[in-house]
Short mmCIF file of C-alpha atoms in Angstrom, two decimals:
data_model
loop_
_atom_site.label_atom_id
_atom_site.label_comp_id
_atom_site.label_asym_id
_atom_site.label_seq_id
_atom_site.Cartn_x
_atom_site.Cartn_y
_atom_site.Cartn_z
CA UNK A 1 -212.00 -19.39 -271.90
CA UNK A 2 -212.63 -18.43 -268.28
CA UNK A 3 -209.79 -20.72 -267.20
CA UNK A 4 -207.43 -19.00 -269.62
CA UNK A 5 -208.25 -15.52 -268.31
CA UNK A 6 -207.69 -16.67 -264.67
CA UNK A 7 -204.20 -18.00 -265.41
CA UNK A 8 -201.50 -15.39 -264.99
CA UNK A 9 -197.79 -15.72 -265.50
CA UNK A 10 -195.65 -14.93 -262.46
CA UNK A 11 -194.66 -11.31 -262.73
CA UNK A 12 -191.66 -9.97 -260.89
CA UNK A 13 -190.75 -6.41 -260.23
CA UNK A 14 -187.19 -5.61 -261.24
CA UNK A 15 -186.62 -3.17 -258.39
CA UNK A 16 -187.97 -5.65 -255.81
CA UNK A 17 -185.82 -8.42 -257.22
CA UNK A 18 -182.72 -6.24 -257.17
CA UNK A 19 -183.39 -5.39 -253.53
CA UNK A 20 -184.16 -9.04 -252.65
CA UNK A 21 -180.92 -10.42 -254.03
CA UNK A 22 -178.91 -7.51 -252.72
CA UNK A 23 -180.23 -8.21 -249.21
CA UNK A 24 -179.61 -11.94 -249.56
CA UNK A 25 -176.05 -11.20 -250.64
CA UNK A 26 -175.63 -9.01 -247.55
CA UNK A 27 -177.00 -11.71 -245.27
CA UNK A 28 -174.41 -14.14 -246.61
CA UNK A 29 -171.44 -11.79 -246.65
CA UNK A 30 -171.93 -9.12 -244.01
CA UNK A 31 -171.01 -9.75 -240.36
CA UNK A 32 -173.81 -10.57 -237.95
CA UNK A 33 -175.74 -7.51 -236.71
CA UNK A 34 -174.69 -5.88 -233.48
CA UNK A 35 -177.36 -6.14 -230.81
CA UNK A 36 -177.60 -2.96 -228.77
CA UNK A 37 -179.36 -3.35 -225.48
CA UNK A 38 -181.81 -0.91 -223.92
CA UNK A 39 -180.23 1.42 -221.31
CA UNK A 40 -179.16 -0.79 -218.44
CA UNK A 41 -176.75 -1.19 -215.58
CA UNK A 42 -175.37 -4.25 -213.89
CA UNK A 43 -176.52 -4.54 -210.30
CA UNK A 44 -174.91 -7.78 -209.21
CA UNK A 45 -172.55 -10.37 -210.62
CA UNK A 46 -171.85 -13.89 -209.53
CA UNK A 47 -169.54 -16.18 -211.44
CA UNK A 48 -170.70 -15.76 -215.07
CA UNK A 49 -174.19 -14.55 -214.22
CA UNK A 50 -175.21 -10.90 -214.22
CA UNK A 51 -178.26 -9.16 -212.85
CA UNK A 52 -179.17 -6.30 -215.18
CA UNK A 53 -181.38 -3.37 -214.27
CA UNK A 54 -183.38 -1.60 -216.99
CA UNK A 55 -184.99 1.51 -215.51
CA UNK A 56 -188.47 2.58 -216.62
CA UNK A 57 -188.60 5.58 -218.94
CA UNK A 58 -191.25 7.07 -216.70
CA UNK A 59 -192.07 4.92 -213.70
CA UNK A 60 -195.80 4.20 -213.46
CA UNK A 61 -195.89 0.93 -211.56
CA UNK A 62 -194.66 0.27 -208.03
CA UNK A 63 -193.80 -3.41 -208.32
CA UNK A 64 -190.65 -4.08 -210.40
CA UNK A 65 -190.42 -6.97 -212.83
CA UNK A 66 -187.76 -9.66 -212.51
CA UNK A 67 -187.25 -11.63 -215.73
CA UNK A 68 -185.76 -15.10 -215.75
CA UNK A 69 -184.81 -16.46 -219.12
CA UNK A 70 -184.02 -20.03 -220.09
CA UNK A 71 -180.72 -21.68 -219.20
CA UNK A 72 -180.49 -23.05 -222.73
CA UNK A 73 -180.12 -19.79 -224.68
CA UNK A 74 -178.81 -16.28 -224.25
CA UNK A 75 -181.37 -13.85 -222.85
CA UNK A 76 -180.78 -10.99 -225.30
CA UNK A 77 -183.75 -12.29 -227.30
CA UNK A 78 -185.75 -10.30 -224.71
CA UNK A 79 -184.03 -7.12 -225.86
CA UNK A 80 -183.17 -7.90 -229.44
CA UNK A 81 -184.02 -4.61 -231.13
CA UNK A 82 -185.30 -1.21 -230.11
CA UNK A 83 -188.72 -1.71 -231.73
CA UNK A 84 -189.48 -5.23 -230.64
CA UNK A 85 -187.66 -5.38 -227.33
CA UNK A 86 -189.75 -7.09 -224.64
CA UNK A 87 -187.80 -5.33 -221.91
CA UNK A 88 -187.77 -2.00 -223.77
CA UNK A 89 -191.54 -2.10 -224.21
CA UNK A 90 -192.06 -2.89 -220.53
CA UNK A 91 -189.79 0.08 -219.70
CA UNK A 92 -191.89 2.27 -221.98
CA UNK A 93 -195.00 1.11 -220.14
CA UNK A 94 -193.52 2.32 -216.87
CA UNK A 95 -191.98 -0.79 -215.31
CA UNK A 96 -188.54 -1.10 -213.76
CA UNK A 97 -187.20 -4.36 -215.12
CA UNK A 98 -184.50 -6.64 -213.74
CA UNK A 99 -183.22 -9.40 -215.98
CA UNK A 100 -181.08 -12.27 -214.82
CA UNK A 101 -178.50 -13.49 -217.31
CA UNK A 102 -177.30 -16.95 -216.25
CA UNK A 103 -174.15 -16.70 -218.34
CA UNK A 104 -172.40 -19.55 -220.08
CA UNK A 105 -170.77 -22.00 -217.63
CA UNK A 106 -167.14 -23.02 -218.00
CA UNK A 107 -165.46 -26.25 -216.94
CA UNK A 108 -165.14 -24.92 -213.39
CA UNK A 109 -168.96 -24.80 -213.23
CA UNK A 110 -169.49 -28.46 -214.15
CA UNK A 111 -170.81 -29.19 -210.67
CA UNK A 112 -173.48 -26.48 -210.61
CA UNK A 113 -176.84 -28.15 -210.08
CA UNK A 114 -180.40 -26.86 -210.35
CA UNK A 115 -180.26 -26.52 -206.55
CA UNK A 116 -177.40 -24.02 -206.95
CA UNK A 117 -179.10 -22.23 -209.82
CA UNK A 118 -182.34 -21.73 -207.88
CA UNK A 119 -181.03 -21.10 -204.38
CA UNK A 120 -177.55 -19.63 -204.77
CA UNK A 121 -178.10 -17.68 -207.97
CA UNK A 122 -181.78 -16.93 -208.59
CA UNK A 123 -182.92 -16.44 -205.00
CA UNK A 124 -179.91 -14.25 -204.24
CA UNK A 125 -180.49 -12.23 -207.44
CA UNK A 126 -184.14 -11.61 -206.50
CA UNK A 127 -183.00 -10.58 -203.03
CA UNK A 128 -180.49 -8.14 -204.57
CA UNK A 129 -183.16 -6.77 -206.93
CA UNK A 130 -185.60 -6.21 -204.05
CA UNK A 131 -182.90 -4.38 -202.14
CA UNK A 132 -181.83 -2.35 -205.16
CA UNK A 133 -185.41 -1.38 -206.00
CA UNK A 134 -186.18 -0.68 -202.32
CA UNK A 135 -189.43 -2.48 -203.08
CA UNK A 136 -191.33 -4.65 -200.63
CA UNK A 137 -192.57 -6.96 -203.42
CA UNK A 138 -191.60 -8.08 -206.91
CA UNK A 139 -193.16 -9.71 -209.98
CA UNK A 140 -191.29 -12.80 -211.17
CA UNK A 141 -191.55 -13.45 -214.92
CA UNK A 142 -190.08 -16.74 -216.11
CA UNK A 143 -189.74 -17.93 -219.66
CA UNK A 144 -189.26 -21.56 -220.77
CA UNK A 145 -186.85 -23.35 -218.37
CA UNK A 146 -186.51 -19.97 -216.63
CA UNK A 147 -190.22 -20.34 -215.85
CA UNK A 148 -189.67 -23.80 -214.40
CA UNK A 149 -186.90 -22.46 -212.16
CA UNK A 150 -189.07 -19.46 -211.21
CA UNK A 151 -191.92 -21.79 -210.22
CA UNK A 152 -189.48 -23.87 -208.16
CA UNK A 153 -188.18 -20.76 -206.42
CA UNK A 154 -191.68 -19.38 -205.79
CA UNK A 155 -192.65 -22.63 -204.07
CA UNK A 156 -189.72 -22.75 -201.64
CA UNK A 157 -188.69 -19.17 -200.97
CA UNK A 158 -189.85 -16.74 -198.33
CA UNK A 159 -189.16 -13.79 -200.65
CA UNK A 160 -192.13 -11.48 -201.25
CA UNK A 161 -193.21 -12.51 -204.76
CA UNK A 162 -196.39 -10.65 -205.58
CA UNK A 163 -197.01 -11.95 -209.10
CA UNK A 164 -195.69 -14.96 -210.97
CA UNK A 165 -195.78 -15.09 -214.76
CA UNK A 166 -194.81 -18.34 -216.48
CA UNK A 167 -194.50 -18.26 -220.26
CA UNK A 168 -193.94 -21.31 -222.47
CA UNK A 169 -193.05 -23.16 -219.30
CA UNK A 170 -192.45 -26.90 -219.18
CA UNK A 171 -193.80 -28.24 -215.88
CA UNK A 172 -195.23 -31.64 -216.77
CA UNK A 173 -192.72 -33.86 -218.57
CA UNK A 174 -194.98 -36.86 -219.03
CA UNK A 175 -195.14 -35.75 -222.65
CA UNK A 176 -192.73 -33.68 -224.69
CA UNK A 177 -191.83 -33.01 -228.30
CA UNK A 178 -189.93 -36.25 -228.95
CA UNK A 179 -191.70 -39.16 -230.68
CA UNK A 180 -193.66 -41.40 -228.28
CA UNK A 181 -191.19 -44.29 -228.17
CA UNK A 182 -188.32 -41.90 -227.43
CA UNK A 183 -190.31 -40.32 -224.60
CA UNK A 184 -191.00 -43.82 -223.23
CA UNK A 185 -187.34 -44.78 -223.60
CA UNK A 186 -186.31 -41.72 -221.60
CA UNK A 187 -188.90 -42.48 -218.93
CA UNK A 188 -187.89 -46.13 -218.49
CA UNK A 189 -184.16 -45.42 -218.72
CA UNK A 190 -183.57 -47.29 -222.00
CA UNK A 191 -182.17 -44.05 -223.35
CA UNK A 192 -179.82 -42.39 -220.92
CA UNK A 193 -177.30 -39.65 -221.57
CA UNK A 194 -175.71 -39.81 -218.10
CA UNK A 195 -172.40 -41.29 -219.24
CA UNK A 196 -172.09 -38.80 -222.07
CA UNK A 197 -172.84 -35.91 -219.71
CA UNK A 198 -170.21 -37.20 -217.26
CA UNK A 199 -167.72 -37.49 -220.09
CA UNK A 200 -168.33 -33.98 -221.36
CA UNK A 201 -168.62 -32.46 -217.83
CA UNK A 202 -169.98 -29.26 -219.36
CA UNK A 203 -172.37 -29.65 -222.29
CA UNK A 204 -170.84 -27.77 -225.25
CA UNK A 205 -172.93 -25.06 -226.90
CA UNK A 206 -172.56 -26.87 -230.25
CA UNK A 207 -174.25 -29.93 -228.75
CA UNK A 208 -177.21 -27.86 -227.57
CA UNK A 209 -177.45 -26.01 -230.89
CA UNK A 210 -177.40 -29.27 -232.83
CA UNK A 211 -180.00 -30.77 -230.48
CA UNK A 212 -182.30 -27.80 -231.11
CA UNK A 213 -181.80 -28.16 -234.85
CA UNK A 214 -182.52 -31.89 -234.63
CA UNK A 215 -185.68 -31.30 -232.59
CA UNK A 216 -187.01 -29.03 -235.32
CA UNK A 217 -186.56 -31.69 -238.03
CA UNK A 218 -186.58 -30.29 -241.55
CA UNK A 219 -186.62 -26.67 -240.59
CA UNK A 220 -186.33 -24.93 -243.96
CA UNK A 221 -189.13 -22.47 -243.14
CA UNK A 222 -186.93 -19.60 -241.90
CA UNK A 223 -184.67 -19.74 -244.96
CA UNK A 224 -187.60 -19.91 -247.37
CA UNK A 225 -189.24 -17.02 -245.51
CA UNK A 226 -186.04 -15.02 -245.89
CA UNK A 227 -185.93 -15.54 -249.65
CA UNK A 228 -189.64 -14.74 -249.94
CA UNK A 229 -189.40 -11.51 -248.00
CA UNK A 230 -185.80 -10.49 -248.58
CA UNK A 231 -186.89 -7.27 -250.33
CA UNK A 232 -188.32 -6.07 -246.99
CA UNK A 233 -185.37 -4.52 -245.14
CA UNK A 234 -187.14 -4.60 -241.77
CA UNK A 235 -187.89 -8.29 -242.11
CA UNK A 236 -184.31 -9.05 -243.14
CA UNK A 237 -182.98 -7.12 -240.15
CA UNK A 238 -185.29 -9.07 -237.82
CA UNK A 239 -184.31 -12.34 -239.50
CA UNK A 240 -180.60 -11.62 -239.11
CA UNK A 241 -181.00 -10.80 -235.44
CA UNK A 242 -182.97 -14.00 -234.92
CA UNK A 243 -180.36 -15.99 -236.87
CA UNK A 244 -177.55 -14.55 -234.78
CA UNK A 245 -179.37 -15.40 -231.56
CA UNK A 246 -180.20 -18.96 -232.70
CA UNK A 247 -176.55 -19.72 -233.46
CA UNK A 248 -175.29 -17.96 -230.34
CA UNK A 249 -175.91 -20.93 -228.04
CA UNK A 250 -174.66 -21.36 -224.48
CA UNK A 251 -172.93 -24.18 -222.66
CA UNK A 252 -174.75 -26.04 -219.89
CA UNK A 253 -173.42 -27.29 -216.59
CA UNK A 254 -173.19 -31.09 -216.71
CA UNK A 255 -174.61 -31.63 -213.22
CA UNK A 256 -177.62 -29.38 -213.92
CA UNK A 257 -178.20 -31.01 -217.31
CA UNK A 258 -178.12 -34.47 -215.77
CA UNK A 259 -180.47 -33.39 -212.99
CA UNK A 260 -182.84 -31.85 -215.52
CA UNK A 261 -182.90 -34.97 -217.67
CA UNK A 262 -183.29 -37.38 -214.74
CA UNK A 263 -185.48 -35.46 -212.28
CA UNK A 264 -187.66 -33.65 -214.80
CA UNK A 265 -187.66 -35.48 -218.15
CA UNK A 266 -187.25 -39.02 -216.79
CA UNK A 267 -188.97 -39.04 -213.38
CA UNK A 268 -191.27 -35.99 -213.82
CA UNK A 269 -190.62 -35.17 -210.16
CA UNK A 270 -191.93 -31.61 -210.28
CA UNK A 271 -195.51 -32.64 -211.04
CA UNK A 272 -195.33 -35.62 -208.69
CA UNK A 273 -194.18 -33.34 -205.86
CA UNK A 274 -191.00 -35.39 -205.37
CA UNK A 275 -188.50 -32.73 -206.44
CA UNK A 276 -186.11 -31.48 -203.78
CA UNK A 277 -183.63 -28.61 -203.95
CA UNK A 278 -180.93 -28.59 -201.25
CA UNK A 279 -183.14 -30.73 -199.06
CA UNK A 280 -186.17 -28.51 -199.49
CA UNK A 281 -189.20 -30.13 -201.07
CA UNK A 282 -190.48 -28.29 -204.15
CA UNK A 283 -194.22 -28.27 -203.59
CA UNK A 284 -195.98 -26.19 -206.23
CA UNK A 285 -199.10 -26.06 -204.06
CA UNK A 286 -197.18 -23.63 -201.85
CA UNK A 287 -197.44 -21.01 -204.60
CA UNK A 288 -200.15 -18.65 -203.43
CA UNK A 289 -199.33 -15.44 -205.31
CA UNK A 290 -201.20 -14.22 -208.41
CA UNK A 291 -200.31 -16.41 -211.39
CA UNK A 292 -200.40 -15.87 -215.14
CA UNK A 293 -199.56 -18.78 -217.44
CA UNK A 294 -198.93 -18.01 -221.10
CA UNK A 295 -198.60 -20.57 -223.89
CA UNK A 296 -198.16 -19.99 -227.61
CA UNK A 297 -200.35 -21.54 -230.29
CA UNK A 298 -197.44 -22.43 -232.58
CA UNK A 299 -194.97 -23.50 -229.89
CA UNK A 300 -193.12 -26.55 -231.22
CA UNK A 301 -190.66 -26.88 -228.35
CA UNK A 302 -192.87 -26.73 -225.26
CA UNK A 303 -196.30 -28.30 -225.61
CA UNK A 304 -199.41 -26.69 -224.13
CA UNK A 305 -199.98 -29.91 -222.18
CA UNK A 306 -196.63 -29.33 -220.43
CA UNK A 307 -197.66 -25.89 -219.13
CA UNK A 308 -201.34 -26.37 -218.31
CA UNK A 309 -200.99 -28.68 -215.25
CA UNK A 310 -199.39 -25.85 -213.25
CA UNK A 311 -202.80 -24.16 -213.15
CA UNK A 312 -204.11 -27.05 -211.04
CA UNK A 313 -200.98 -27.60 -208.99
CA UNK A 314 -200.73 -24.13 -207.43
CA UNK A 315 -202.89 -22.82 -204.58
CA UNK A 316 -203.22 -19.31 -206.01
CA UNK A 317 -206.75 -17.97 -205.98
CA UNK A 318 -205.95 -15.37 -208.62
CA UNK A 319 -204.77 -17.37 -211.63
CA UNK A 320 -205.12 -16.66 -215.33
CA UNK A 321 -204.35 -18.73 -218.40
CA UNK A 322 -203.62 -17.00 -221.70
CA UNK A 323 -203.05 -18.46 -225.15
CA UNK A 324 -201.08 -16.18 -227.48
CA UNK A 325 -200.96 -16.42 -231.27
CA UNK A 326 -197.19 -16.90 -231.61
CA UNK A 327 -194.34 -19.41 -231.65
CA UNK A 328 -191.93 -20.40 -228.87
CA UNK A 329 -189.29 -17.87 -229.91
CA UNK A 330 -191.38 -15.43 -231.95
CA UNK A 331 -193.34 -14.40 -228.83
CA UNK A 332 -190.11 -12.80 -227.62
CA UNK A 333 -188.68 -11.89 -231.01
CA UNK A 334 -191.72 -9.82 -231.96
CA UNK A 335 -192.03 -8.23 -228.52
CA UNK A 336 -195.51 -9.76 -228.16
CA UNK A 337 -194.54 -11.10 -224.75
CA UNK A 338 -194.52 -7.59 -223.27
CA UNK A 339 -198.02 -6.84 -224.58
CA UNK A 340 -199.33 -10.19 -223.34
CA UNK A 341 -197.98 -9.64 -219.83
CA UNK A 342 -198.59 -5.90 -219.38
CA UNK A 343 -202.42 -5.73 -219.12
CA UNK A 344 -202.43 -8.47 -216.48
CA UNK A 345 -199.51 -7.02 -214.53
CA UNK A 346 -200.73 -3.42 -214.65
CA UNK A 347 -203.69 -4.23 -212.40
CA UNK A 348 -201.46 -6.08 -209.96
CA UNK A 349 -198.46 -3.77 -209.67
CA UNK A 350 -199.45 -1.51 -206.80
CA UNK A 351 -198.16 -1.94 -203.25
CA UNK B 1 -205.48 -15.61 -251.43
CA UNK B 2 -205.10 -12.26 -253.21
CA UNK B 3 -204.21 -12.00 -256.89
CA UNK B 4 -200.89 -10.46 -255.95
CA UNK B 5 -199.97 -13.45 -253.82
CA UNK B 6 -201.24 -15.85 -256.46
CA UNK B 7 -198.98 -14.17 -258.92
CA UNK B 8 -195.92 -14.06 -256.67
CA UNK B 9 -193.66 -17.02 -257.45
CA UNK B 10 -191.90 -16.68 -254.08
CA UNK B 11 -195.16 -16.92 -252.20
CA UNK B 12 -196.06 -20.06 -254.10
CA UNK B 13 -192.60 -21.43 -253.39
CA UNK B 14 -193.06 -20.66 -249.70
CA UNK B 15 -196.42 -22.40 -249.56
CA UNK B 16 -195.06 -25.39 -251.38
CA UNK B 17 -192.02 -25.64 -249.11
CA UNK B 18 -194.26 -25.34 -246.05
CA UNK B 19 -196.27 -28.31 -247.26
CA UNK B 20 -193.10 -30.27 -248.02
CA UNK B 21 -191.59 -29.39 -244.66
CA UNK B 22 -194.64 -30.58 -242.79
CA UNK B 23 -194.85 -33.77 -244.83
CA UNK B 24 -191.16 -34.54 -244.42
CA UNK B 25 -191.27 -33.86 -240.69
CA UNK B 26 -194.23 -36.22 -240.25
CA UNK B 27 -192.33 -38.83 -242.23
CA UNK B 28 -189.19 -38.24 -240.16
CA UNK B 29 -191.05 -38.62 -236.88
CA UNK B 30 -192.69 -41.83 -238.10
CA UNK B 31 -189.42 -43.25 -239.32
CA UNK B 32 -187.38 -42.51 -236.19
CA UNK B 33 -190.07 -43.66 -233.79
CA UNK B 34 -188.75 -47.18 -233.42
CA UNK B 35 -186.95 -49.09 -230.71
CA UNK B 36 -184.06 -50.23 -232.90
CA UNK B 37 -183.02 -46.66 -233.58
CA UNK B 38 -183.26 -45.86 -229.87
CA UNK B 39 -181.04 -48.85 -229.07
CA UNK B 40 -178.62 -47.76 -231.80
CA UNK B 41 -178.60 -44.23 -230.40
CA UNK B 42 -177.91 -45.54 -226.90
CA UNK B 43 -175.07 -47.60 -228.31
CA UNK B 44 -173.74 -44.59 -230.21
CA UNK B 45 -173.96 -42.44 -227.06
CA UNK B 46 -171.97 -45.09 -225.18
CA UNK B 47 -169.27 -45.29 -227.82
CA UNK B 48 -169.07 -41.52 -228.12
CA UNK B 49 -168.83 -41.17 -224.32
CA UNK B 50 -166.00 -43.71 -224.16
CA UNK B 51 -164.23 -41.84 -226.93
CA UNK B 52 -164.54 -38.52 -225.11
CA UNK B 53 -163.40 -40.09 -221.83
CA UNK B 54 -160.34 -41.61 -223.50
CA UNK B 55 -159.58 -38.36 -225.27
CA UNK B 56 -159.67 -36.45 -221.99
CA UNK B 57 -157.57 -39.05 -220.22
CA UNK B 58 -154.94 -38.91 -222.92
CA UNK B 59 -155.05 -35.15 -222.93
CA UNK B 60 -154.35 -35.13 -219.18
CA UNK B 61 -151.59 -37.67 -219.65
CA UNK B 62 -149.94 -35.69 -222.40
CA UNK B 63 -150.23 -32.44 -220.50
CA UNK B 64 -148.66 -34.11 -217.44
CA UNK B 65 -145.75 -35.41 -219.47
CA UNK B 66 -145.26 -32.05 -221.18
CA UNK B 67 -145.74 -30.29 -217.85
CA UNK B 68 -148.34 -27.85 -219.21
CA UNK B 69 -151.56 -26.90 -217.45
CA UNK B 70 -154.74 -28.48 -218.69
CA UNK B 71 -158.21 -26.96 -218.84
CA UNK B 72 -158.91 -28.77 -215.57
CA UNK B 73 -156.03 -26.95 -213.87
CA UNK B 74 -157.38 -23.60 -215.13
CA UNK B 75 -160.86 -24.61 -214.00
CA UNK B 76 -159.54 -25.41 -210.53
CA UNK B 77 -158.00 -21.95 -210.28
CA UNK B 78 -161.18 -20.37 -211.60
CA UNK B 79 -163.12 -22.33 -208.98
CA UNK B 80 -161.12 -20.55 -206.28
CA UNK B 81 -162.33 -17.22 -207.63
CA UNK B 82 -165.90 -18.50 -207.62
CA UNK B 83 -165.45 -19.67 -204.04
CA UNK B 84 -164.07 -16.25 -203.09
CA UNK B 85 -167.09 -14.66 -204.76
CA UNK B 86 -169.38 -16.93 -202.79
CA UNK B 87 -167.66 -15.87 -199.58
CA UNK B 88 -168.11 -12.23 -200.56
CA UNK B 89 -171.78 -12.97 -201.19
CA UNK B 90 -172.11 -14.60 -197.79
CA UNK B 91 -170.42 -11.57 -196.23
CA UNK B 92 -172.70 -9.26 -198.19
CA UNK B 93 -175.72 -11.13 -196.89
CA UNK B 94 -174.41 -10.87 -193.35
CA UNK B 95 -173.81 -7.13 -193.84
CA UNK B 96 -177.35 -6.80 -195.13
CA UNK B 97 -178.61 -8.72 -192.16
CA UNK B 98 -176.62 -6.40 -189.87
CA UNK B 99 -177.85 -3.36 -191.77
CA UNK B 100 -181.40 -4.63 -191.40
CA UNK B 101 -180.87 -5.22 -187.68
CA UNK B 102 -179.42 -1.72 -187.29
CA UNK B 103 -182.24 -0.26 -189.29
CA UNK B 104 -184.73 -2.15 -187.16
CA UNK B 105 -182.95 -1.10 -183.95
CA UNK B 106 -182.85 2.47 -185.22
CA UNK B 107 -186.49 2.30 -186.09
CA UNK B 108 -187.30 0.96 -182.65
CA UNK B 109 -185.12 3.62 -181.05
CA UNK B 110 -186.91 6.27 -183.05
CA UNK B 111 -190.18 4.77 -181.96
CA UNK B 112 -189.05 4.72 -178.34
CA UNK B 113 -187.76 8.29 -178.60
CA UNK B 114 -191.00 9.37 -180.17
CA UNK B 115 -192.86 7.68 -177.33
CA UNK B 116 -190.59 9.39 -174.76
CA UNK B 117 -191.12 12.72 -176.51
CA UNK B 118 -194.83 12.14 -176.52
CA UNK B 119 -194.72 11.16 -172.85
CA UNK B 120 -192.61 14.24 -172.01
CA UNK B 121 -195.02 16.41 -173.92
CA UNK B 122 -197.88 14.88 -172.03
CA UNK B 123 -195.97 15.39 -168.79
CA UNK B 124 -195.35 18.99 -169.73
CA UNK B 125 -198.99 19.51 -170.53
CA UNK B 126 -199.93 17.84 -167.25
CA UNK B 127 -197.37 20.01 -165.48
CA UNK B 128 -198.80 23.16 -166.99
CA UNK B 129 -202.28 21.97 -166.07
CA UNK B 130 -201.12 21.19 -162.51
CA UNK B 131 -199.42 24.57 -162.22
CA UNK B 132 -202.62 26.20 -163.34
CA UNK B 133 -204.61 24.09 -160.94
CA UNK B 134 -202.18 24.94 -158.13
CA UNK B 135 -202.46 28.66 -158.88
CA UNK B 136 -206.20 28.32 -158.87
CA UNK B 137 -206.08 26.32 -155.67
CA UNK B 138 -203.93 29.04 -154.10
CA UNK B 139 -206.39 31.60 -155.32
CA UNK B 140 -209.22 29.60 -153.87
CA UNK B 141 -207.35 29.24 -150.54
CA UNK B 142 -206.81 32.98 -150.40
CA UNK B 143 -210.41 33.52 -151.25
CA UNK B 144 -211.38 31.00 -148.60
CA UNK B 145 -209.23 32.78 -146.04
CA UNK B 146 -210.80 36.01 -147.08
CA UNK B 147 -214.19 34.46 -146.85
CA UNK B 148 -213.34 33.06 -143.43
CA UNK B 149 -212.24 36.50 -142.39
CA UNK B 150 -215.40 37.88 -143.79
CA UNK B 151 -217.31 35.13 -142.05
CA UNK B 152 -215.65 36.06 -138.77
CA UNK B 153 -216.50 39.63 -139.47
CA UNK B 154 -220.01 38.62 -140.38
CA UNK B 155 -220.23 36.70 -137.10
CA UNK B 156 -219.17 39.85 -135.24
CA UNK B 157 -221.71 41.75 -137.21
CA UNK B 158 -224.28 39.17 -136.32
CA UNK B 159 -223.39 39.51 -132.65
CA UNK B 160 -223.64 43.24 -133.02
CA UNK B 161 -226.90 42.81 -134.81
CA UNK B 162 -228.14 40.51 -132.10
CA UNK B 163 -227.05 43.07 -129.55
CA UNK B 164 -228.72 45.72 -131.60
CA UNK B 165 -231.79 43.57 -131.85
CA UNK B 166 -231.66 43.05 -128.11
CA UNK B 167 -231.34 46.73 -127.63
CA UNK B 168 -234.11 47.27 -130.11
CA UNK B 169 -236.27 44.87 -128.16
CA UNK B 170 -235.22 46.66 -125.06
CA UNK B 171 -235.90 49.92 -126.76
CA UNK B 172 -239.27 48.61 -127.91
CA UNK B 173 -240.06 47.61 -124.32
CA UNK B 174 -238.98 51.04 -123.25
CA UNK B 175 -241.14 52.49 -125.92
CA UNK B 176 -244.08 50.43 -124.70
CA UNK B 177 -243.42 51.57 -121.19
CA UNK B 178 -243.22 55.13 -122.40
CA UNK B 179 -246.46 54.58 -124.25
CA UNK B 180 -248.02 53.09 -121.09
CA UNK B 181 -246.69 55.99 -119.08
CA UNK B 182 -247.93 58.34 -121.76
CA UNK B 183 -251.33 56.62 -121.56
CA UNK B 184 -251.29 56.85 -117.78
CA UNK B 185 -250.24 60.48 -117.94
CA UNK B 186 -252.96 61.18 -120.42
CA UNK B 187 -255.49 59.41 -118.21
CA UNK B 188 -254.30 61.32 -115.18
CA UNK B 189 -254.57 64.51 -117.14
CA UNK B 190 -258.09 63.60 -118.10
CA UNK B 191 -258.86 62.64 -114.55
CA UNK B 192 -257.40 65.86 -113.33
CA UNK B 193 -259.39 67.77 -115.93
CA UNK B 194 -262.58 65.95 -114.93
CA UNK B 195 -261.82 66.62 -111.31
CA UNK B 196 -261.29 70.27 -112.06
CA UNK B 197 -264.49 70.42 -114.07
CA UNK B 198 -266.39 68.68 -111.33
CA UNK B 199 -265.10 71.10 -108.78
CA UNK B 200 -266.15 74.11 -110.85
CA UNK B 201 -269.61 72.84 -111.18
#
């Protein structure tokens, strides 16, 4: 009898259902949402890259923030909507923010290497930002591969980097998200993409998008989540923005891609201290500034074990490790990144 | 789980799909984690690369025959723009370096000027002090001269005083002599009186 009373038939609300299917219809038939950025101005341009400046609403902190996003995706995930914008929230908290958009390389950029990206693009952009801000020091915030490049820059530059924040950063490539035998095959050279990279010259965005899809396996979660919560307009709006960003992939310079696969994924040179950029040895122990490393609990693209070794490799006395309840992309999508970084930075942003 | 969630068919569907997704992904990872597939992939990558290479070669060939620019030609032109940009960047850096040098030189000049100003101020202060000291010294010299004059006068006065003292001594001697004479006169008078009295008797 008790079992009978506990069993309930699924009940659906007509209004909710109407809204759900109406929203789903819109998702399928309406154009992708337009992403409006926070108020910004371009400070410097080089080739396809742009340095954007997002002024603080009311400046409360002396040291400006310089954000470096991954080379593999477009950086507008950091400013995807007014409510959840990482950059917008940092502006609200009184920080001047600079964000470096690498741009999407064309065939003419096939020869751009990581050396060029770090020394000719990133270092110059930080120099421009320092000059523009008239600040003696800056906080460098790198995300994903952007974090790896930021760490490389911090270890070889003489620029005044006061704080270094590395989020979801792959540093140690002895292990990554591929199955064990694939990782081993990449390490011993059984699996090499060199010829394909040379053939393509510039890696097409479709290739990168498909690779990301493949790495996620059966990734039906987002679609199921959409159907489950389609009656919630806010959720649908967020989902559509995320969907647009996921499909809006970038191309990748062949030379840089090859260097990344061989020097980082295959030979793990960064951790071994064997990496060189334009003849300069990338020695992470030369990083002495304050360091914050953030990893996400549900990150399925960059493992925690890939980020953690940086804590031991640097010489910084002031170093903090923080684990955030989020995924690789959702930490940015939800704006959580800003709230994870802000408390740490706020105590370290005075000249 | 709340009753509402229990009763929501979509929530149940989501949970079920989550379980299926995880299970299928584990199965996928297990099934692709083998050397044969890796070898096959490597072979596939090789074939695909050769295909792309041939495609590009033919594309170039066709474009050459048809005398139309290829993407490579456009890229080469675009590269020139990038090179020009790089040169502008180099120039910008040199301008910055110059600006910094000028700023530094300016700063040092300002510093030097400030030091000169400070030194001049100090000199002025010293000058004023010296002028004051000089005036005082002059005053002192005048006073000294005056004092010397007074000293000379005092010396004269002393001489006069000495003379006066001498005269006073002389006068005192004279007075003593007068007193002696007065005593003698008195004695003579007494003697005379005694002699007169003696004679009367």
